[in-house]
Tab-separated table of C-alpha atoms and ligand atoms in Angstrom:
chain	number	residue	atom	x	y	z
Q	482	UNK	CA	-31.642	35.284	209.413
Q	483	UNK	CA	-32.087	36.436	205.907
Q	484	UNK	CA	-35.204	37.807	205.317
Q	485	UNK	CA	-38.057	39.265	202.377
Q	486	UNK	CA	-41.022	40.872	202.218
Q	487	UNK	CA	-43.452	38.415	200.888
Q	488	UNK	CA	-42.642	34.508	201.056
Q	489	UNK	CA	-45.649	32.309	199.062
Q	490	UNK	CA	-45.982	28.934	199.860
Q	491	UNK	CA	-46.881	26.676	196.440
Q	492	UNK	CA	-46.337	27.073	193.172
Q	493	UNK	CA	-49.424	26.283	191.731
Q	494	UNK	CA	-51.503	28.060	189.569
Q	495	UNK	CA	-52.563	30.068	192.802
Q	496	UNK	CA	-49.166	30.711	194.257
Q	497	UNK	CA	-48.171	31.993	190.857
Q	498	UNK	CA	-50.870	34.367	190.463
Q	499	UNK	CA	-50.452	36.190	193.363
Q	500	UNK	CA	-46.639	36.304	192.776
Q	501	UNK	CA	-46.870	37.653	189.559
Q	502	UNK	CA	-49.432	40.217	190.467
Q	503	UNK	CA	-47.797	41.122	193.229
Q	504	UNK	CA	-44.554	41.743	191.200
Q	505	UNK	CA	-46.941	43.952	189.071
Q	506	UNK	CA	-48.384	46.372	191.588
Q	507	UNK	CA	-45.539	46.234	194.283
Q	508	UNK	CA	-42.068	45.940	191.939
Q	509	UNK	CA	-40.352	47.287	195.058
Q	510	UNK	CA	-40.880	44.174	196.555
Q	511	UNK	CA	-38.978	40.955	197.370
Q	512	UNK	CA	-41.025	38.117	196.796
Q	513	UNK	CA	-40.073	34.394	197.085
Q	514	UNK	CA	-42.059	31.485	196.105
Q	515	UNK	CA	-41.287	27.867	197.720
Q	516	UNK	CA	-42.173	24.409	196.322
Q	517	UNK	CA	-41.120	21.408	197.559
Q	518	UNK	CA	-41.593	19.716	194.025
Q	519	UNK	CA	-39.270	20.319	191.091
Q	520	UNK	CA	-41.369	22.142	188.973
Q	521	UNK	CA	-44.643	24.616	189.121
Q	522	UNK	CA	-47.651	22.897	189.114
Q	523	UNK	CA	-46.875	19.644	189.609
Q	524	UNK	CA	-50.431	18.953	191.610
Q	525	UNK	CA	-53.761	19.614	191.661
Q	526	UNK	CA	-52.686	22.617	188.733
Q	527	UNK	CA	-51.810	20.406	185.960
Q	528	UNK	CA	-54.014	17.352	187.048
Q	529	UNK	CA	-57.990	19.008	186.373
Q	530	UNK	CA	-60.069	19.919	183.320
Q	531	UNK	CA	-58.563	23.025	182.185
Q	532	UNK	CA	-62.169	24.678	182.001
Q	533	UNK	CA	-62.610	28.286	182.431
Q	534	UNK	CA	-65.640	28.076	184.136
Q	535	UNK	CA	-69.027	30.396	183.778
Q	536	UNK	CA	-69.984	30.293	187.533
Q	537	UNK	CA	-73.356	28.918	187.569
Q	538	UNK	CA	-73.207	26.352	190.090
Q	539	UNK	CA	-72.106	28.476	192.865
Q	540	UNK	CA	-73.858	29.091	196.277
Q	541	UNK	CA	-75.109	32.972	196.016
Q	542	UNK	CA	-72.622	35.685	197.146
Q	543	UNK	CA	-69.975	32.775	197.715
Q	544	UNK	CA	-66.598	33.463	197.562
Q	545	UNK	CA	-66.603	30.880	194.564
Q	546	UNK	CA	-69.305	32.412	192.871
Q	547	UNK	CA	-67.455	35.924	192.910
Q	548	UNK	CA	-64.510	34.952	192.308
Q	549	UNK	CA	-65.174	32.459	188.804
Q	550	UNK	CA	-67.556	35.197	187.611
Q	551	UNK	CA	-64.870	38.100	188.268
Q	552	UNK	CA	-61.939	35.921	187.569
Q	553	UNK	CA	-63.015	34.467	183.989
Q	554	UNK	CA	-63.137	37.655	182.068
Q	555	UNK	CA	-59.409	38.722	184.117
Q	556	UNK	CA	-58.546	35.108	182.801
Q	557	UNK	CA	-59.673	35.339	178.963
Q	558	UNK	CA	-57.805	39.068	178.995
Q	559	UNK	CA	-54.711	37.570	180.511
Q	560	UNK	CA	-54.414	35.189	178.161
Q	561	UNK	CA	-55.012	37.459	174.702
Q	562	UNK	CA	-52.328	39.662	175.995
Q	563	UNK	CA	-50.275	37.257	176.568
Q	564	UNK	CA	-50.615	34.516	173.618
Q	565	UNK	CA	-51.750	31.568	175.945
Q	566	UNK	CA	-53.693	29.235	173.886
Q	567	UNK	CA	-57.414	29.274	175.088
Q	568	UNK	CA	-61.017	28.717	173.609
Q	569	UNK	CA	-64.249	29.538	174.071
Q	570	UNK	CA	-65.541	26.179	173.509
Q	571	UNK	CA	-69.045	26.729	175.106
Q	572	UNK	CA	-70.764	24.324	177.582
Q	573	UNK	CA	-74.043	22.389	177.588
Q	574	UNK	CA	-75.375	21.380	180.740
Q	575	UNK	CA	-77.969	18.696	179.935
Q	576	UNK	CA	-81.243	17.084	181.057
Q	577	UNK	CA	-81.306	13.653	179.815
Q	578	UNK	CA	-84.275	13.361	180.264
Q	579	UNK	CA	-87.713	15.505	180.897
Q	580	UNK	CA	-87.494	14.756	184.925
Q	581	UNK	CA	-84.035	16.728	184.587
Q	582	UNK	CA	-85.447	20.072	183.333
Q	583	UNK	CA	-86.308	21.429	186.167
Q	584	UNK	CA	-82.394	20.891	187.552
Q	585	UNK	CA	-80.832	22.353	185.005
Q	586	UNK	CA	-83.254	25.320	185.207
Q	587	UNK	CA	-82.209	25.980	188.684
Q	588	UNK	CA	-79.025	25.727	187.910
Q	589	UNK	CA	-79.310	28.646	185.247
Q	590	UNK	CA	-81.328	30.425	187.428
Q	591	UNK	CA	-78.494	30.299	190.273
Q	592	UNK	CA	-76.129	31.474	187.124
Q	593	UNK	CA	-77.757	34.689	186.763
Q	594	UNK	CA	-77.888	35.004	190.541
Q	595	UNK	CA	-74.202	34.981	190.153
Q	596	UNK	CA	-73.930	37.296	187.378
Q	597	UNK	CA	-74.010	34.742	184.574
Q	598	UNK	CA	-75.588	37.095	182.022
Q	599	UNK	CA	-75.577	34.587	178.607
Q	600	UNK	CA	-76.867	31.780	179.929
Q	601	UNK	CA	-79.104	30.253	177.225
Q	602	UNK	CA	-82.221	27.471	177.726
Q	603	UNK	CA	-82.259	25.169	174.534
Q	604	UNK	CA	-85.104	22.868	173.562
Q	605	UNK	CA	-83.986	19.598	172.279
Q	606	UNK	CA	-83.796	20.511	168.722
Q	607	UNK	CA	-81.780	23.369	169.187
Q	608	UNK	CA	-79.295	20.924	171.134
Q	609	UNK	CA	-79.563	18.679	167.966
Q	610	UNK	CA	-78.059	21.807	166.208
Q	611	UNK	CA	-75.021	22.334	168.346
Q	612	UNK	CA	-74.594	18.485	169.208
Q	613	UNK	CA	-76.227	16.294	166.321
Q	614	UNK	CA	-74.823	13.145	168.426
Q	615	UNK	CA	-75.782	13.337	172.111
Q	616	UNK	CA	-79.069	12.271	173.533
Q	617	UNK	CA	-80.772	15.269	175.624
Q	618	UNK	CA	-84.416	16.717	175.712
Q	619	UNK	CA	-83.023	19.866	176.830
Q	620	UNK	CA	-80.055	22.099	177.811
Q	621	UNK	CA	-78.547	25.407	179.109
Q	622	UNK	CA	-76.264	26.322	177.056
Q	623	UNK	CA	-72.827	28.482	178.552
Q	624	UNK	CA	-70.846	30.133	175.627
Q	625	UNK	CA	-68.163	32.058	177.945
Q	626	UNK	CA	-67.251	28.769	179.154
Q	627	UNK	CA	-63.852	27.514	177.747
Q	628	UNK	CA	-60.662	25.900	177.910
Q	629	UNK	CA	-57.192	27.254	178.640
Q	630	UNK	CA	-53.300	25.504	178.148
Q	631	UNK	CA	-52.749	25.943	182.456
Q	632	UNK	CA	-48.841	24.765	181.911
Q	633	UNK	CA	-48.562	27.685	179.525
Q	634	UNK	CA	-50.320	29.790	181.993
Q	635	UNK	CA	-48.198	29.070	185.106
Q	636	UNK	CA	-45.127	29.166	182.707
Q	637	UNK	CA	-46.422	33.186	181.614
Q	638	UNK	CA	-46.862	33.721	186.276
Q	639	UNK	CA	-43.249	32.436	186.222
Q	640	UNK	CA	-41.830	34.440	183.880
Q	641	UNK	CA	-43.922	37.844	185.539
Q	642	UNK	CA	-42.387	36.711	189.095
Q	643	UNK	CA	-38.914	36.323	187.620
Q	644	UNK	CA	-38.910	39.377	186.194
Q	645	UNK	CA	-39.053	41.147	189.474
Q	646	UNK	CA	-35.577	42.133	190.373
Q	647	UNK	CA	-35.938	41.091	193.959
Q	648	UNK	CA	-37.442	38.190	193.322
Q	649	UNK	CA	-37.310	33.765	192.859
Q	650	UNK	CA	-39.226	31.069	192.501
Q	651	UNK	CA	-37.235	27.862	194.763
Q	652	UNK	CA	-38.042	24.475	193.659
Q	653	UNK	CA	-37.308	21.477	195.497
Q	654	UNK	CA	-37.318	23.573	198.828
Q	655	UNK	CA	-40.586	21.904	201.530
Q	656	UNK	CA	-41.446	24.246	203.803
Q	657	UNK	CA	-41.456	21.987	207.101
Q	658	UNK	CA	-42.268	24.849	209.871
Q	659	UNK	CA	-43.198	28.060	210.773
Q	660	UNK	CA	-43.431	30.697	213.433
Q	661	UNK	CA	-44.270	33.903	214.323
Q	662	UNK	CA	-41.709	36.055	215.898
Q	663	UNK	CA	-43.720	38.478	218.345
Q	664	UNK	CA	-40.945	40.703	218.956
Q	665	UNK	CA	-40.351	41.412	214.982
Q	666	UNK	CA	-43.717	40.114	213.966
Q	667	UNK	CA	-42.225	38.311	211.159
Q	668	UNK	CA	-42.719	34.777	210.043
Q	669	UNK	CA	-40.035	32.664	210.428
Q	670	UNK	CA	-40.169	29.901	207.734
Q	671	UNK	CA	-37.974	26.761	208.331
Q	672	UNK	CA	-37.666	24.620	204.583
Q	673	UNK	CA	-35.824	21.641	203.494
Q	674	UNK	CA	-33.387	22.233	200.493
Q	675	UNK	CA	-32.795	19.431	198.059
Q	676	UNK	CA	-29.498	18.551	199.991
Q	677	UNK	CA	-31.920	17.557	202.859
Q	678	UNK	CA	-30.480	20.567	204.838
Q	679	UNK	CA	-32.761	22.740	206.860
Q	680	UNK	CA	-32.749	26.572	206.326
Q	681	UNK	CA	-34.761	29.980	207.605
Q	682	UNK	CA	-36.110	33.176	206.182
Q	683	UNK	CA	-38.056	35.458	207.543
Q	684	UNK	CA	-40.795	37.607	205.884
Q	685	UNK	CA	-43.539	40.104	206.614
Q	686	UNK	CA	-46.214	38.621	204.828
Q	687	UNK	CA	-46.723	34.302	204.579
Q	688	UNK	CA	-48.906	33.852	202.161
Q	689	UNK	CA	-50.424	29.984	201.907
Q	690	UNK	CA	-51.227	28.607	198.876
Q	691	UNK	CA	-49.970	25.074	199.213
Q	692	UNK	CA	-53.184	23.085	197.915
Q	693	UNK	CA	-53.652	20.026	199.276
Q	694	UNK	CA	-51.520	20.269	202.169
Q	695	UNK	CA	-52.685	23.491	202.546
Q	696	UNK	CA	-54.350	22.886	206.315
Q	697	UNK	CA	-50.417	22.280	207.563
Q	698	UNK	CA	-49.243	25.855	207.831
Q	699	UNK	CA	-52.413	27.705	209.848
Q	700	UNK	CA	-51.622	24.653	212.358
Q	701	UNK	CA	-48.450	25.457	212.663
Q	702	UNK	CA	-49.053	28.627	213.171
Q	703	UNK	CA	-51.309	27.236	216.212
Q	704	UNK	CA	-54.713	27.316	214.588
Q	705	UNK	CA	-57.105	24.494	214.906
Q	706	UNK	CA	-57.882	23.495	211.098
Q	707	UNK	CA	-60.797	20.944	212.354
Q	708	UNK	CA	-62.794	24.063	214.525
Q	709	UNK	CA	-61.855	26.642	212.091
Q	710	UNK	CA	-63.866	24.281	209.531
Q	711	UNK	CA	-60.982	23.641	206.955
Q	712	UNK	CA	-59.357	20.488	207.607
Q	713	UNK	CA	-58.508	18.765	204.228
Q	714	UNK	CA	-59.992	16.108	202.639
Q	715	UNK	CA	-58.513	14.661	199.601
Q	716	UNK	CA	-60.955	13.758	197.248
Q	717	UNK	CA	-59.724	12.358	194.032
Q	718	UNK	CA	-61.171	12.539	190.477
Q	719	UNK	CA	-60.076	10.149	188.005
Q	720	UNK	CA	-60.460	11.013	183.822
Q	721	UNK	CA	-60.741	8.104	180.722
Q	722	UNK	CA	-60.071	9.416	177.245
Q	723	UNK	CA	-62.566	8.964	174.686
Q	724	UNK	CA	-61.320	7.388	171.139
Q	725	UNK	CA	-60.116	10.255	168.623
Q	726	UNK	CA	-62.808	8.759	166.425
Q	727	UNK	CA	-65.505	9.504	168.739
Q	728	UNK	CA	-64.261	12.740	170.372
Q	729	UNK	CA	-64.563	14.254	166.999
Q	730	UNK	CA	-68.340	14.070	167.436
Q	731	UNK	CA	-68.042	16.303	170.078
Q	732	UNK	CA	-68.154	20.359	170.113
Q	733	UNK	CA	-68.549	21.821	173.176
Q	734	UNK	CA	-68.332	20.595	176.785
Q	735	UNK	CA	-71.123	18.444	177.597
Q	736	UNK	CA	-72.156	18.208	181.624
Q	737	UNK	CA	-75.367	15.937	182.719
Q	738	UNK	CA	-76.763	17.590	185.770
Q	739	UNK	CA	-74.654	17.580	189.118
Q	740	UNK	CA	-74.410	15.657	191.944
Q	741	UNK	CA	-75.804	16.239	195.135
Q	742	UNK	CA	-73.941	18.681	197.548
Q	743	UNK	CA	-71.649	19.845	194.790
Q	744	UNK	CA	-68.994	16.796	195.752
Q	745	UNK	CA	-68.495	16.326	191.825
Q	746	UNK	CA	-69.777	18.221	188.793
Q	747	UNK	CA	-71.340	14.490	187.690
Q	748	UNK	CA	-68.818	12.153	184.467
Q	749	UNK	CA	-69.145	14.901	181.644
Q	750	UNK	CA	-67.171	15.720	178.927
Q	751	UNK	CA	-64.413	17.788	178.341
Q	752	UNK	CA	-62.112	18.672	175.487
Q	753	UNK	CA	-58.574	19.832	175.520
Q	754	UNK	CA	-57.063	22.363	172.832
Q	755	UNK	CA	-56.238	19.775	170.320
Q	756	UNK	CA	-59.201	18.141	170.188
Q	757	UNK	CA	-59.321	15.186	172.451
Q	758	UNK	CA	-62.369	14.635	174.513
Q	759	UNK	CA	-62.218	13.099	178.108
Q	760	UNK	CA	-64.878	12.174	180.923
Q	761	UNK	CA	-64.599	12.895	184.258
Q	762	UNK	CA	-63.439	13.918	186.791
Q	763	UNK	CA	-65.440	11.510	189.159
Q	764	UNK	CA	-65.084	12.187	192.677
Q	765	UNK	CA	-64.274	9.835	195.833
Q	766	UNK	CA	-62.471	10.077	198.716
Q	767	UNK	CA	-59.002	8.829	199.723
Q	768	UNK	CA	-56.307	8.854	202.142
Q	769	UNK	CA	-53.201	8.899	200.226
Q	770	UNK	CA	-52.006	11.160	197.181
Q	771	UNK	CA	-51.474	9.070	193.873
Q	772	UNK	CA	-52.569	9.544	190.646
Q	773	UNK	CA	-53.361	6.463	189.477
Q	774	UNK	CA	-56.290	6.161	187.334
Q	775	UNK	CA	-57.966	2.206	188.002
Q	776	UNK	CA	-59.045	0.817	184.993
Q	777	UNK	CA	-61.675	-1.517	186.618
Q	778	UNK	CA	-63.798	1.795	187.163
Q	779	UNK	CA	-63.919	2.190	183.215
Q	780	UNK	CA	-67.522	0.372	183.414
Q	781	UNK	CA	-68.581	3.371	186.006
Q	782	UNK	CA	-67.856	6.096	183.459
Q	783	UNK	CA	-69.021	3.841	180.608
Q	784	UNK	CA	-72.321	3.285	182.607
Q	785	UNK	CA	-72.588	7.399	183.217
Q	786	UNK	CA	-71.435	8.311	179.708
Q	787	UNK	CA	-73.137	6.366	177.501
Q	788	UNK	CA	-76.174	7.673	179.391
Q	789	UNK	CA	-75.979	10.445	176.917
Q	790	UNK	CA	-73.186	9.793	174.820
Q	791	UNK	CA	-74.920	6.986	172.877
Q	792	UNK	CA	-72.306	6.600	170.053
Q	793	UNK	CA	-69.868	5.523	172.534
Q	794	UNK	CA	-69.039	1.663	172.905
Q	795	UNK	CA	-66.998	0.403	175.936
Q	796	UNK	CA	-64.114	-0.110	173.835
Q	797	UNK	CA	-64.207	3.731	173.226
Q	798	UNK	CA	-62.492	5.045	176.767
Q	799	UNK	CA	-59.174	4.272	178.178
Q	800	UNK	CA	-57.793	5.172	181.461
Q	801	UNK	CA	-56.001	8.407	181.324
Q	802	UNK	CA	-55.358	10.645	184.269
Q	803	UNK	CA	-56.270	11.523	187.563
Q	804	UNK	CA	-56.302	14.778	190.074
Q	805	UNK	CA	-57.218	15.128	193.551
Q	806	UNK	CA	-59.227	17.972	195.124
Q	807	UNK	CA	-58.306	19.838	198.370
Q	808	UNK	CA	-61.953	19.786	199.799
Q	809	UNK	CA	-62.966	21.187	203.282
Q	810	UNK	CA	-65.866	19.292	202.785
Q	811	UNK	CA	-66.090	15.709	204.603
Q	812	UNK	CA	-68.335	13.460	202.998
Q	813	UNK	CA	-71.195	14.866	205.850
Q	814	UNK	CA	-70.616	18.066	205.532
Q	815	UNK	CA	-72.821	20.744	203.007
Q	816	UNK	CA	-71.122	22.568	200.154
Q	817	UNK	CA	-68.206	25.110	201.921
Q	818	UNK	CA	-66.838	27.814	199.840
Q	819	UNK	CA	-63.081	28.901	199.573
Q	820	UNK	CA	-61.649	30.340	202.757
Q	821	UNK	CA	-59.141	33.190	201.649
Q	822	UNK	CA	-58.815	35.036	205.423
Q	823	UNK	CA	-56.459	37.296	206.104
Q	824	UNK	CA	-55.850	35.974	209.695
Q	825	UNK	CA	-55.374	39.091	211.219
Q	826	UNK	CA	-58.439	38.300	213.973
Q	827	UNK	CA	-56.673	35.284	214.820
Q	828	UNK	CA	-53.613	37.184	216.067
Q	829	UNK	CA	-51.637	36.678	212.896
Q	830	UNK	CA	-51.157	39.910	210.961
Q	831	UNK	CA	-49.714	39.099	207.661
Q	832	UNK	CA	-50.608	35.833	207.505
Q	833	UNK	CA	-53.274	35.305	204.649
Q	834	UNK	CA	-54.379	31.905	204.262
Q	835	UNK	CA	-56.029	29.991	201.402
Q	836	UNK	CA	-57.234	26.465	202.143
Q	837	UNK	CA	-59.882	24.460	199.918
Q	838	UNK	CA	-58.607	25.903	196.553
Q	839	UNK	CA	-60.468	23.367	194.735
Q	840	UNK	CA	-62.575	24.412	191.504
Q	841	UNK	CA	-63.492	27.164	190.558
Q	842	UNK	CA	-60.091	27.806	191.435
Q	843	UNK	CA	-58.169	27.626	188.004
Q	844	UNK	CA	-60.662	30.295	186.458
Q	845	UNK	CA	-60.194	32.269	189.183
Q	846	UNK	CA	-56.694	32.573	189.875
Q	847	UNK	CA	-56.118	36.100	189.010
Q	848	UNK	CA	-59.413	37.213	190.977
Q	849	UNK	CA	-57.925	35.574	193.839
Q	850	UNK	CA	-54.661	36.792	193.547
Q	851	UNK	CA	-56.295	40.756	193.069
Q	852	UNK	CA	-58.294	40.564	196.359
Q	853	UNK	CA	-54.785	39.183	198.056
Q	854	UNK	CA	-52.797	41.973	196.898
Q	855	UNK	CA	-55.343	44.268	198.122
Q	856	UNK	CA	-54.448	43.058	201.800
Q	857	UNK	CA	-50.345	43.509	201.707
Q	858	UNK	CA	-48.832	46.815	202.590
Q	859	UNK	CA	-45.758	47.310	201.515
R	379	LIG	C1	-59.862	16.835	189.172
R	379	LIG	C2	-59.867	18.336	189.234
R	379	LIG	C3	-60.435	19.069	188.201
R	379	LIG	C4	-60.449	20.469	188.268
R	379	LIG	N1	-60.933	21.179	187.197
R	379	LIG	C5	-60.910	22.523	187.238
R	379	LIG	C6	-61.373	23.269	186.125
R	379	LIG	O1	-61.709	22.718	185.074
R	379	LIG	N2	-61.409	24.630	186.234
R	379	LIG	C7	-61.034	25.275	187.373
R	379	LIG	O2	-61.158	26.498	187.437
R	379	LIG	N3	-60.526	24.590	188.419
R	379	LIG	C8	-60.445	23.233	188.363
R	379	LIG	N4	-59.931	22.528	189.415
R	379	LIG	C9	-59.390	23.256	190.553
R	379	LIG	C10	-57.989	23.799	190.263
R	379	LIG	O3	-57.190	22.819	189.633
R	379	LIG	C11	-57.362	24.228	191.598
R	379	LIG	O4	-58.228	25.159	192.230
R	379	LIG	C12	-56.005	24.888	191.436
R	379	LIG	O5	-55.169	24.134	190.596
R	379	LIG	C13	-55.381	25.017	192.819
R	379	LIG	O6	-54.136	25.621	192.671
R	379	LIG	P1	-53.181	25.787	193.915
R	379	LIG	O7	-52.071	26.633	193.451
R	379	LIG	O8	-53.977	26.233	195.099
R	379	LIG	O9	-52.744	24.286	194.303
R	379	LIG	P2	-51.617	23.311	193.711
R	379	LIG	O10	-51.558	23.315	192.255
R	379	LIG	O11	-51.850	21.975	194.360
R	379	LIG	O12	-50.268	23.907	194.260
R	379	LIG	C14	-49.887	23.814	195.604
R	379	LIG	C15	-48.393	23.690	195.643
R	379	LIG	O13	-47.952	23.770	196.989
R	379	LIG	C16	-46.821	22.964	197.128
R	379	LIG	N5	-46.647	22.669	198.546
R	379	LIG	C17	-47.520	22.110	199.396
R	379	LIG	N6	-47.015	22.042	200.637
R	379	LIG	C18	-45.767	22.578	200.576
R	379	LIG	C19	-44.730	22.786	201.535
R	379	LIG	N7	-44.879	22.421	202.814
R	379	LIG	N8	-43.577	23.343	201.131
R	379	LIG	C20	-43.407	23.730	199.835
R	379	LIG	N9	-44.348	23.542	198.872
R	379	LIG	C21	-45.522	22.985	199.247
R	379	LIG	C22	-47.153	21.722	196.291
R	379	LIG	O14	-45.997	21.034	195.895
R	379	LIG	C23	-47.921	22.344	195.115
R	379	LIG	O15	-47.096	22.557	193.992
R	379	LIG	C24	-59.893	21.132	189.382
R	379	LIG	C25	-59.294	20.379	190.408
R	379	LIG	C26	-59.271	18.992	190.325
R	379	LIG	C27	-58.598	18.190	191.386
């Protein structure tokens, strides 16, 4: 059996990360990265908001808070160095009302918890300066928060991780099993080629990153994804556009407070690099992946919207896109954080495992992909 030094499951933002920083501190190595789709980031990477997120909401001394707090400032240099269009668009995160103060205060105290140092409280006229057209009493305002082109990103990982002489990137290829061999104590990875044909390779270090079917490969491996707590949930957010005329009206991201348990940041708005403004994501549960938006829910996001967006008439928002999110979270359960465990406790040395990569994980890809490295020696 052929074999490498570092196979990555999923080419998402994630996968990509790590590849690419891995080609940069270990050039020596021979990396692969499998997808079973044709292209990078055909999932939950090009289907979300494209925020780079501040990294108030976080839990204190979460993995999530860390990592978004660490990652954004890796993210915004990344980017200048390498041309990828980005902005620092700034985010409001408003009370609607006085009975919301106190919310978004604890949400901006949480912020500095987490290292959030520019957090800013804003009284309603000073809300009226940066947003002349939304309806709020109050507001923290976030001005590291921004937005980032995440194709152009993964296409800048690609390029890093084909640039290492040992390396490739293998589209179209589903990983379908996997084993450890406890004589060699390689991985053995068995994949699906585009010809339907099954092949193996064998590496030192598996390296999961495969999003929302990221729970398959620790159970293959014969871990228990429901008692190790991350079993996936899908949990899909939907977006509607706003009209061009309206989105104009718009500067910065607008969020009303969350909602409970984290499960969805709440309908806000975002805006994309050229200007268009969207709501969403909402959040709800599901058992099958499509992407679908349903256009009946349009009254739901009208409802939430116009709640602060008062310019807004129904006629304003059209379906547009959706993503789903691979929670660990079932719709019981508190707010969990990102597992990233190398699983060496569990009797797998070399097997480092990432399940729940749902936001904060975009801002933080290259945080992530950092403390990963750290773990492989080769
Ligand atoms: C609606 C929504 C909005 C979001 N907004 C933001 C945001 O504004 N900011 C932010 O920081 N984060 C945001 N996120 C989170 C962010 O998008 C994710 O954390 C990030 O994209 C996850 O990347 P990934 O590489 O882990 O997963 P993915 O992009 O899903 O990549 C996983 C890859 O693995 C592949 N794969 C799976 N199984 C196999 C297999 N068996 N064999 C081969 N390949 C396989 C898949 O084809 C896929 O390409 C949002 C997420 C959602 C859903």
């Amino acid at each position: 059996m052929d074999k490498v030094d570092v196979i990555v499951v999923g080419a998402g933002v994630i996968g990509l990360a790590v590849a690419a920083e891995l080609t940069k501190q270990k050039p020596q190595a021979s990396v692969v990265v499998m997808d079973k789709e044709q292209q990078f980031g055909w999932h939950t990477s090009s289907r979300n908001s494209e925020v780079v997120h501040g990294g108030m909401y976080y839990p204190t001394d979460s993995l999530k808070a860390r990592l978004c707090v660490e990652g954004r400032p890796l993210l915004y240099e990344f980017c200048e160095k390498y041309a990828i269009p980005h902005q620092r668009i700034g985010k409001l995160i408003i009370a609607r009302e006085e009975s919301e103060i106190p919310s978004i205060e604890t949400i901006a105290r949480q912020g500095e918890i987490n290292g959030v140092t520019n957090l800013k409280e804003l009284d309603k006229n000073d809300v009226m300066k940066l947003e002349p057209h939304i309806k709020a009493v109050a507001a923290i305002h976030s001005p590291s928060t921004g937005i980032i082109d995440s194709h152009k990103l993964m296409a800048k990982f690609e390029q890093i991780v084909e640039s290492g002489a040992e390396n490739c990137i293998v589209y179209r290829n589903e990983v379908t099993a996997v084993e450890r061999n406890s004589g060699t104590g390689e991985y053995e990875v068995t994949f699906k080629g585009p010809d339907g044909c099954e092949d193996r390779l064998a590496c030192r270090y598996l390296i999961n990153c495969a999003g929302l079917w990221g729970d398959n490969i620790g159970a293959w491996l014969g871990l228990n994804p429901e008692q190790a707590g991350w079993k996936i949930y899908w949990v899909k957010g939907e977006y509607f556009s706003i009209s061009a005329s309206k989105s104009k009206l718009l500067n910065h991201l607008v969020y009303p407070p969350p909602l409970k348990a984290l499960k969805g940041l709440g309908i806000h708005v975002t805006k994309s690099l050229d200007g268009r403004a969207r709501l969403g994501p909402s959040a709800f549960y599901v058992n099958d992946i499509n992407y679908d938006v349903n256009p009946d829910h349009g009254d739901e996001f009208f409802t939430a919207a116009h709640s602060y967006l008062p310019f807004i008439t129904r006629e304003d928002i059209a379906a547009d896109m959706a993503g789903v999110r691979p929670k660990i979270q079932s719709p019981t359960d508190p707010v969990k954080d990102f597992v990233i465990r190398h699983e060496v406790d569990n009797g797998l040395p070399g097997f480092i495992n990432l399940v729940g990569m749902e936001s904060p994980g975009l801002t933080s890809c290259i945080s992530i992909a950092r403390m990963i490295v750290g773990w492989v020696e080769l």
